[in-house]
Amino acid sequence: MEAIQTNHLTKYYGKTCGIADMSLTVGEGDFFGFIGPNGAGKSTTIRILLGLITASSGTAQIFGKDVGKHKREILSQVGYLPSETMFYNGMRVKDVLRLSADLRKMDCTQEAKKLCDRLELDDSRKVEELSLGNRKKVGIVCAMQHRPKLYILDEPTSGLDPLMQREFYALLQERNQAGATVFLSSHILSEVQRYCKHAAVIRKGRILICDSVENLGHTGAKRVTLRGVEGVPGLEPVRDVKRTQDGISFLYGGKPDRLLQALSGLPVTDITIGEPDLEEIFLHYYAKGESENDSVST
């Protein structure tokens, strides 16, 4: 069974398109990254999946059930963390956690305590006294304390310090290894590269590509770093050239023999050739999507 499946999902806000013709499949037990900058359509997709807004057209299912017709049943199996967490002032953290559990008609006391301990969250404090990072921790515990089958997380680590980010992902990995599905919306590409098995790149409401994180890196381009030179004359295709203190670095997408020929006549003192990181891959697909759109419009 698929954890998430959308077919030709489209959402308009008046004349503005939030997402367009989105067909996306996330397998049960996957750790899935949903990559895109602010405004790309990530949050719109998540709100439709949660039944918070309705699509203009197309369908969305979670665990094989339509998100509109079976909203209550679906939400009982989902842990949701919004990008911004807001709570009622005057409540203590433990009261917020108890309210979240009571709404699900569950006793999550023991699990909430374990999560608070791991995240170093003081449940006796009032929510209005909390820092941004500690408010995010409250949201994490609310999303995880009932041990759902599916975690839908929208920019989950904003506000968390590096140590807490690491602990948060350790928790997610443990839940994923126990069979839960993780759907992670993020523009922090290093997180996706480090933890996700599959990912989709979204731009202006459309999916550009969806594949395993490993396969997403097979763009044919290599990151070449040279020392002792200031340029590579006559070598194409070269992009994303970066000047370094003692040389240059660039992405090269051509044939290896042409690269070697071009370098043979240069005073290169050192060379490194490696795979591009996910941020460079992300920009590759965005540039590709831009050029395809331009070709369609001309």
mmCIF file of C-alpha atoms in Angstrom:
data_model
loop_
_atom_site.group_PDB
_atom_site.id
_atom_site.type_symbol
_atom_site.label_atom_id
_atom_site.label_comp_id
_atom_site.label_asym_id
_atom_site.label_seq_id
_atom_site.Cartn_x
_atom_site.Cartn_y
_atom_site.Cartn_z
ATOM 1 C CA MET A 1 0.000 0.000 0.000
ATOM 2 C CA GLU A 2 1.116 3.549 -0.711
ATOM 3 C CA ALA A 3 1.333 5.922 2.246
ATOM 4 C CA ILE A 4 0.620 8.967 0.056
ATOM 5 C CA GLN A 5 -0.688 9.129 -3.474
ATOM 6 C CA THR A 6 -1.845 12.151 -5.463
ATOM 7 C CA ASN A 7 -3.173 12.173 -9.010
ATOM 8 C CA HIS A 8 -3.201 15.360 -11.094
ATOM 9 C CA LEU A 9 -3.631 17.365 -7.899
ATOM 10 C CA THR A 10 -4.200 21.075 -8.601
ATOM 11 C CA LYS A 11 -4.950 24.019 -6.344
ATOM 12 C CA TYR A 12 -5.748 27.585 -7.379
ATOM 13 C CA TYR A 13 -6.036 30.564 -5.071
ATOM 14 C CA GLY A 14 -8.178 32.742 -7.285
ATOM 15 C CA LYS A 15 -6.091 33.086 -10.438
ATOM 16 C CA THR A 16 -2.860 32.142 -8.664
ATOM 17 C CA CYS A 17 -1.732 28.520 -9.006
ATOM 18 C CA GLY A 18 -0.503 26.896 -5.805
ATOM 19 C CA ILE A 19 0.207 23.450 -7.277
ATOM 20 C CA ALA A 20 -0.466 22.120 -10.767
ATOM 21 C CA ASP A 21 -1.171 18.600 -12.020
ATOM 22 C CA MET A 22 0.798 16.959 -9.217
ATOM 23 C CA SER A 23 1.037 13.177 -9.337
ATOM 24 C CA LEU A 24 3.157 11.889 -6.473
ATOM 25 C CA THR A 25 3.603 8.505 -4.806
ATOM 26 C CA VAL A 26 5.237 7.862 -1.426
ATOM 27 C CA GLY A 27 5.597 4.228 -0.457
ATOM 28 C CA GLU A 28 4.723 2.974 3.008
ATOM 29 C CA GLY A 29 7.851 2.886 5.175
ATOM 30 C CA ASP A 30 9.696 5.471 3.063
ATOM 31 C CA PHE A 31 11.692 8.442 4.353
ATOM 32 C CA PHE A 32 10.706 10.968 1.709
ATOM 33 C CA GLY A 33 12.030 14.472 1.081
ATOM 34 C CA PHE A 34 9.885 17.167 -0.525
ATOM 35 C CA ILE A 35 12.371 19.756 -1.776
ATOM 36 C CA GLY A 36 11.676 23.298 -2.822
ATOM 37 C CA PRO A 37 12.156 26.935 -1.827
ATOM 38 C CA ASN A 38 9.536 29.009 -0.050
ATOM 39 C CA GLY A 39 6.500 29.469 -2.287
ATOM 40 C CA ALA A 40 7.134 26.355 -4.380
ATOM 41 C CA GLY A 41 3.899 24.647 -3.254
ATOM 42 C CA LYS A 42 5.119 22.393 -0.443
ATOM 43 C CA SER A 43 2.798 23.716 2.264
ATOM 44 C CA THR A 44 -0.175 23.805 -0.121
ATOM 45 C CA THR A 45 0.360 20.110 -0.854
ATOM 46 C CA ILE A 46 0.593 19.281 2.843
ATOM 47 C CA ARG A 47 -2.573 21.219 3.707
ATOM 48 C CA ILE A 48 -4.508 19.314 1.057
ATOM 49 C CA LEU A 49 -3.181 15.989 2.380
ATOM 50 C CA LEU A 50 -4.346 16.938 5.877
ATOM 51 C CA GLY A 51 -7.772 18.065 4.689
ATOM 52 C CA LEU A 52 -7.124 21.650 5.811
ATOM 53 C CA ILE A 53 -7.913 22.945 2.313
ATOM 54 C CA THR A 54 -9.561 21.306 -0.674
ATOM 55 C CA ALA A 55 -8.002 20.817 -4.090
ATOM 56 C CA SER A 56 -9.352 22.582 -7.149
ATOM 57 C CA SER A 57 -9.067 19.293 -9.059
ATOM 58 C CA GLY A 58 -7.369 15.914 -8.819
ATOM 59 C CA THR A 59 -7.317 13.420 -5.955
ATOM 60 C CA ALA A 60 -5.205 12.708 -2.869
ATOM 61 C CA GLN A 61 -5.127 9.531 -0.795
ATOM 62 C CA ILE A 62 -3.376 8.494 2.408
ATOM 63 C CA PHE A 63 -3.103 4.752 3.046
ATOM 64 C CA GLY A 64 -5.529 4.213 0.180
ATOM 65 C CA LYS A 65 -8.259 6.461 1.611
ATOM 66 C CA ASP A 66 -9.464 9.709 0.079
ATOM 67 C CA VAL A 67 -8.349 12.664 2.210
ATOM 68 C CA GLY A 68 -11.710 14.376 1.870
ATOM 69 C CA LYS A 69 -14.004 11.433 2.585
ATOM 70 C CA HIS A 70 -11.967 9.806 5.372
ATOM 71 C CA LYS A 71 -10.336 12.813 7.017
ATOM 72 C CA ARG A 72 -10.968 11.826 10.649
ATOM 73 C CA GLU A 73 -9.732 8.254 10.181
ATOM 74 C CA ILE A 74 -6.639 9.448 8.297
ATOM 75 C CA LEU A 75 -5.674 12.078 10.853
ATOM 76 C CA SER A 76 -5.733 9.484 13.630
ATOM 77 C CA GLN A 77 -2.758 7.848 11.894
ATOM 78 C CA VAL A 78 -0.843 11.042 11.107
ATOM 79 C CA GLY A 79 1.577 13.152 13.119
ATOM 80 C CA TYR A 80 1.770 16.679 11.710
ATOM 81 C CA LEU A 81 4.343 19.352 12.481
ATOM 82 C CA PRO A 82 3.675 22.746 10.850
ATOM 83 C CA SER A 83 6.473 25.089 9.896
ATOM 84 C CA GLU A 84 5.341 27.521 12.616
ATOM 85 C CA THR A 85 4.006 26.280 15.943
ATOM 86 C CA MET A 86 1.458 28.329 17.891
ATOM 87 C CA PHE A 87 -0.166 27.478 21.241
ATOM 88 C CA TYR A 88 -2.647 29.000 23.688
ATOM 89 C CA ASN A 89 -0.972 31.410 26.097
ATOM 90 C CA GLY A 90 -1.298 30.593 29.779
ATOM 91 C CA MET A 91 -0.912 26.851 29.221
ATOM 92 C CA ARG A 92 2.068 24.898 30.439
ATOM 93 C CA VAL A 93 3.850 22.539 28.083
ATOM 94 C CA LYS A 94 2.438 19.471 29.858
ATOM 95 C CA ASP A 95 -1.076 20.882 29.439
ATOM 96 C CA VAL A 96 -0.545 21.349 25.695
ATOM 97 C CA LEU A 97 0.732 17.790 25.369
ATOM 98 C CA ARG A 98 -2.195 16.433 27.393
ATOM 99 C CA LEU A 99 -4.680 18.401 25.274
ATOM 100 C CA SER A 100 -3.130 17.028 22.088
ATOM 101 C CA ALA A 101 -3.391 13.475 23.433
ATOM 102 C CA ASP A 102 -6.959 13.999 24.733
ATOM 103 C CA LEU A 103 -8.094 15.189 21.307
ATOM 104 C CA ARG A 104 -6.971 11.807 20.013
ATOM 105 C CA LYS A 105 -8.594 10.047 22.996
ATOM 106 C CA MET A 106 -5.219 8.540 23.929
ATOM 107 C CA ASP A 107 -3.004 8.398 27.009
ATOM 108 C CA CYS A 108 0.438 9.474 25.775
ATOM 109 C CA THR A 109 1.904 10.373 29.153
ATOM 110 C CA GLN A 110 4.814 7.928 29.130
ATOM 111 C CA GLU A 111 5.752 8.540 25.504
ATOM 112 C CA ALA A 112 5.544 12.316 25.983
ATOM 113 C CA LYS A 113 7.895 12.086 28.963
ATOM 114 C CA LYS A 114 10.443 10.077 26.955
ATOM 115 C CA LEU A 115 10.331 12.593 24.116
ATOM 116 C CA CYS A 116 10.651 15.585 26.464
ATOM 117 C CA ASP A 117 13.664 13.993 28.108
ATOM 118 C CA ARG A 118 15.396 13.343 24.792
ATOM 119 C CA LEU A 119 14.653 16.823 23.486
ATOM 120 C CA GLU A 120 15.550 18.466 26.824
ATOM 121 C CA LEU A 121 12.136 20.097 27.040
ATOM 122 C CA ASP A 122 10.871 21.317 30.429
ATOM 123 C CA ASP A 123 7.149 20.491 30.440
ATOM 124 C CA SER A 124 6.457 22.681 33.481
ATOM 125 C CA ARG A 125 7.110 25.970 31.677
ATOM 126 C CA LYS A 126 4.409 28.168 30.159
ATOM 127 C CA VAL A 127 4.381 28.207 26.391
ATOM 128 C CA GLU A 128 4.615 32.006 26.124
ATOM 129 C CA GLU A 129 7.930 31.837 28.000
ATOM 130 C CA LEU A 130 9.494 29.457 25.484
ATOM 131 C CA SER A 131 12.064 30.308 22.837
ATOM 132 C CA LEU A 132 11.385 29.550 19.171
ATOM 133 C CA GLY A 133 13.382 26.343 19.439
ATOM 134 C CA ASN A 134 11.532 25.123 22.527
ATOM 135 C CA ARG A 135 8.164 25.905 20.935
ATOM 136 C CA LYS A 136 9.250 23.772 18.001
ATOM 137 C CA LYS A 137 10.094 20.969 20.450
ATOM 138 C CA VAL A 138 6.545 21.127 21.848
ATOM 139 C CA GLY A 139 5.231 20.727 18.309
ATOM 140 C CA ILE A 140 7.527 17.752 17.743
ATOM 141 C CA VAL A 141 6.288 15.990 20.878
ATOM 142 C CA CYS A 142 2.659 16.653 19.898
ATOM 143 C CA ALA A 143 3.351 15.129 16.476
ATOM 144 C CA MET A 144 5.193 12.068 17.796
ATOM 145 C CA GLN A 145 3.728 11.136 21.173
ATOM 146 C CA HIS A 146 0.903 9.002 19.726
ATOM 147 C CA ARG A 147 3.379 7.044 17.531
ATOM 148 C CA PRO A 148 1.552 7.554 14.217
ATOM 149 C CA LYS A 149 2.038 5.526 11.030
ATOM 150 C CA LEU A 150 2.787 8.651 8.991
ATOM 151 C CA TYR A 151 4.737 11.783 9.903
ATOM 152 C CA ILE A 152 4.076 14.886 7.790
ATOM 153 C CA LEU A 153 6.651 17.499 8.702
ATOM 154 C CA ASP A 154 6.789 20.995 7.219
ATOM 155 C CA GLU A 155 10.249 22.602 7.630
ATOM 156 C CA PRO A 156 10.638 20.745 10.961
ATOM 157 C CA THR A 157 14.078 21.878 12.109
ATOM 158 C CA SER A 158 13.709 25.656 11.820
ATOM 159 C CA GLY A 159 14.603 27.120 15.221
ATOM 160 C CA LEU A 160 16.355 24.006 16.520
ATOM 161 C CA ASP A 161 20.043 24.172 17.385
ATOM 162 C CA PRO A 162 22.373 21.650 15.675
ATOM 163 C CA LEU A 163 22.406 19.219 18.616
ATOM 164 C CA MET A 164 18.611 19.143 18.778
ATOM 165 C CA GLN A 165 18.399 18.744 15.006
ATOM 166 C CA ARG A 166 20.570 15.652 15.311
ATOM 167 C CA GLU A 167 18.437 14.236 18.140
ATOM 168 C CA PHE A 168 15.236 14.973 16.229
ATOM 169 C CA TYR A 169 16.465 13.068 13.188
ATOM 170 C CA ALA A 170 17.629 10.212 15.399
ATOM 171 C CA LEU A 171 14.043 9.957 16.658
ATOM 172 C CA LEU A 172 12.678 10.007 13.121
ATOM 173 C CA GLN A 173 15.088 7.329 11.987
ATOM 174 C CA GLU A 174 14.064 5.109 14.883
ATOM 175 C CA ARG A 175 10.380 5.527 14.009
ATOM 176 C CA ASN A 176 11.102 4.934 10.323
ATOM 177 C CA GLN A 177 13.062 1.772 11.083
ATOM 178 C CA ALA A 178 10.063 0.590 13.119
ATOM 179 C CA GLY A 179 7.872 0.923 10.000
ATOM 180 C CA ALA A 180 6.553 4.499 10.058
ATOM 181 C CA THR A 181 6.562 6.668 6.933
ATOM 182 C CA VAL A 182 8.207 10.090 7.044
ATOM 183 C CA PHE A 183 7.218 12.846 4.591
ATOM 184 C CA LEU A 184 9.605 15.734 5.116
ATOM 185 C CA SER A 185 9.182 19.125 3.476
ATOM 186 C CA SER A 186 12.413 21.090 3.500
ATOM 187 C CA HIS A 187 14.610 23.557 1.675
ATOM 188 C CA ILE A 188 17.645 22.468 3.720
ATOM 189 C CA LEU A 189 19.167 20.143 1.166
ATOM 190 C CA SER A 190 21.839 18.677 3.429
ATOM 191 C CA GLU A 191 19.071 17.233 5.639
ATOM 192 C CA VAL A 192 17.387 15.554 2.689
ATOM 193 C CA GLN A 193 20.661 14.178 1.385
ATOM 194 C CA ARG A 194 21.648 12.793 4.780
ATOM 195 C CA TYR A 195 18.380 11.190 5.877
ATOM 196 C CA CYS A 196 15.924 10.658 3.010
ATOM 197 C CA LYS A 197 15.633 7.599 0.772
ATOM 198 C CA HIS A 198 13.581 9.268 -1.956
ATOM 199 C CA ALA A 199 12.823 12.864 -2.820
ATOM 200 C CA ALA A 200 10.823 15.054 -5.168
ATOM 201 C CA VAL A 201 11.918 18.459 -6.419
ATOM 202 C CA ILE A 202 9.067 20.970 -6.728
ATOM 203 C CA ARG A 203 9.220 24.305 -8.548
ATOM 204 C CA LYS A 204 6.366 26.779 -9.009
ATOM 205 C CA GLY A 205 3.818 24.151 -8.009
ATOM 206 C CA ARG A 206 5.060 21.434 -10.353
ATOM 207 C CA ILE A 207 7.117 18.318 -9.694
ATOM 208 C CA LEU A 208 10.345 18.527 -11.693
ATOM 209 C CA ILE A 209 11.645 15.085 -10.761
ATOM 210 C CA CYS A 210 10.953 12.326 -8.236
ATOM 211 C CA ASP A 211 13.453 9.548 -7.607
ATOM 212 C CA SER A 212 15.741 7.999 -5.036
ATOM 213 C CA VAL A 213 18.167 10.484 -3.499
ATOM 214 C CA GLU A 214 20.981 8.376 -4.913
ATOM 215 C CA ASN A 215 19.592 8.545 -8.468
ATOM 216 C CA LEU A 216 18.931 12.272 -8.198
ATOM 217 C CA GLY A 217 22.681 12.715 -8.053
ATOM 218 C CA HIS A 218 23.215 11.042 -11.437
ATOM 219 C CA THR A 219 22.980 14.230 -13.497
ATOM 220 C CA GLY A 220 26.102 13.459 -15.509
ATOM 221 C CA ALA A 221 27.876 16.490 -14.068
ATOM 222 C CA LYS A 222 31.051 16.374 -11.995
ATOM 223 C CA ARG A 223 32.445 18.969 -9.599
ATOM 224 C CA VAL A 224 35.983 19.720 -10.828
ATOM 225 C CA THR A 225 38.385 21.681 -8.617
ATOM 226 C CA LEU A 226 41.711 22.850 -10.040
ATOM 227 C CA ARG A 227 44.680 24.491 -8.372
ATOM 228 C CA GLY A 228 47.242 26.595 -10.146
ATOM 229 C CA VAL A 229 44.946 27.940 -12.887
ATOM 230 C CA GLU A 230 42.535 30.844 -13.274
ATOM 231 C CA GLY A 231 40.328 29.468 -16.036
ATOM 232 C CA VAL A 232 39.598 26.584 -18.422
ATOM 233 C CA PRO A 233 39.510 28.096 -21.915
ATOM 234 C CA GLY A 234 37.419 26.419 -24.586
ATOM 235 C CA LEU A 235 35.836 23.804 -22.310
ATOM 236 C CA GLU A 236 32.062 23.278 -22.550
ATOM 237 C CA PRO A 237 29.626 22.705 -20.953
ATOM 238 C CA VAL A 238 30.922 24.389 -17.819
ATOM 239 C CA ARG A 239 28.707 26.101 -15.242
ATOM 240 C CA ASP A 240 28.702 27.314 -11.661
ATOM 241 C CA VAL A 241 32.319 28.471 -11.829
ATOM 242 C CA LYS A 242 33.699 29.438 -8.426
ATOM 243 C CA ARG A 243 36.978 31.253 -7.890
ATOM 244 C CA THR A 244 39.077 29.916 -5.032
ATOM 245 C CA GLN A 245 42.173 31.324 -3.363
ATOM 246 C CA ASP A 246 44.526 29.251 -5.501
ATOM 247 C CA GLY A 247 42.403 28.097 -8.439
ATOM 248 C CA ILE A 248 38.874 27.456 -9.676
ATOM 249 C CA SER A 249 36.012 25.014 -9.174
ATOM 250 C CA PHE A 250 33.210 24.279 -11.639
ATOM 251 C CA LEU A 251 30.579 21.777 -12.718
ATOM 252 C CA TYR A 252 31.404 19.952 -15.933
ATOM 253 C CA GLY A 253 28.845 17.921 -17.884
ATOM 254 C CA GLY A 254 30.821 16.923 -20.962
ATOM 255 C CA LYS A 255 32.968 13.954 -21.955
ATOM 256 C CA PRO A 256 35.966 13.044 -19.758
ATOM 257 C CA ASP A 257 38.435 12.952 -22.660
ATOM 258 C CA ARG A 258 37.622 16.553 -23.586
ATOM 259 C CA LEU A 259 38.247 17.595 -19.994
ATOM 260 C CA LEU A 260 41.611 15.819 -19.933
ATOM 261 C CA GLN A 261 42.625 17.358 -23.254
ATOM 262 C CA ALA A 262 41.749 20.845 -22.048
ATOM 263 C CA LEU A 263 43.713 20.354 -18.832
ATOM 264 C CA SER A 264 46.790 18.872 -20.461
ATOM 265 C CA GLY A 265 48.062 22.259 -21.588
ATOM 266 C CA LEU A 266 47.373 24.095 -18.342
ATOM 267 C CA PRO A 267 49.692 24.564 -15.335
ATOM 268 C CA VAL A 268 47.483 22.493 -13.010
ATOM 269 C CA THR A 269 49.165 21.741 -9.688
ATOM 270 C CA ASP A 270 46.304 19.671 -8.231
ATOM 271 C CA ILE A 271 42.930 18.355 -9.378
ATOM 272 C CA THR A 272 39.870 16.918 -7.615
ATOM 273 C CA ILE A 273 36.904 15.396 -9.468
ATOM 274 C CA GLY A 274 33.868 14.331 -7.478
ATOM 275 C CA GLU A 275 30.089 14.116 -7.342
ATOM 276 C CA PRO A 276 28.160 17.367 -6.856
ATOM 277 C CA ASP A 277 26.318 17.822 -3.584
ATOM 278 C CA LEU A 278 22.521 17.916 -3.421
ATOM 279 C CA GLU A 279 22.380 21.698 -3.477
ATOM 280 C CA GLU A 280 24.148 21.720 -6.836
ATOM 281 C CA ILE A 281 21.869 18.945 -8.072
ATOM 282 C CA PHE A 282 18.842 20.926 -6.918
ATOM 283 C CA LEU A 283 20.033 23.967 -8.884
ATOM 284 C CA HIS A 284 20.656 21.723 -11.893
ATOM 285 C CA TYR A 285 17.035 20.565 -11.975
ATOM 286 C CA TYR A 286 15.773 24.092 -11.382
ATOM 287 C CA ALA A 287 17.877 25.416 -14.255
ATOM 288 C CA LYS A 288 16.677 22.542 -16.420
ATOM 289 C CA GLY A 289 13.054 23.269 -15.522
ATOM 290 C CA GLU A 290 13.546 26.948 -16.320
ATOM 291 C CA SER A 291 15.016 26.215 -19.737
ATOM 292 C CA GLU A 292 12.221 23.757 -20.545
ATOM 293 C CA ASN A 293 9.614 26.342 -19.632
ATOM 294 C CA ASP A 294 11.391 28.914 -21.792
ATOM 295 C CA SER A 295 11.459 26.542 -24.759
ATOM 296 C CA VAL A 296 7.742 25.854 -24.390
ATOM 297 C CA SER A 297 6.892 29.540 -24.270
ATOM 298 C CA THR A 298 8.964 30.461 -27.347
#
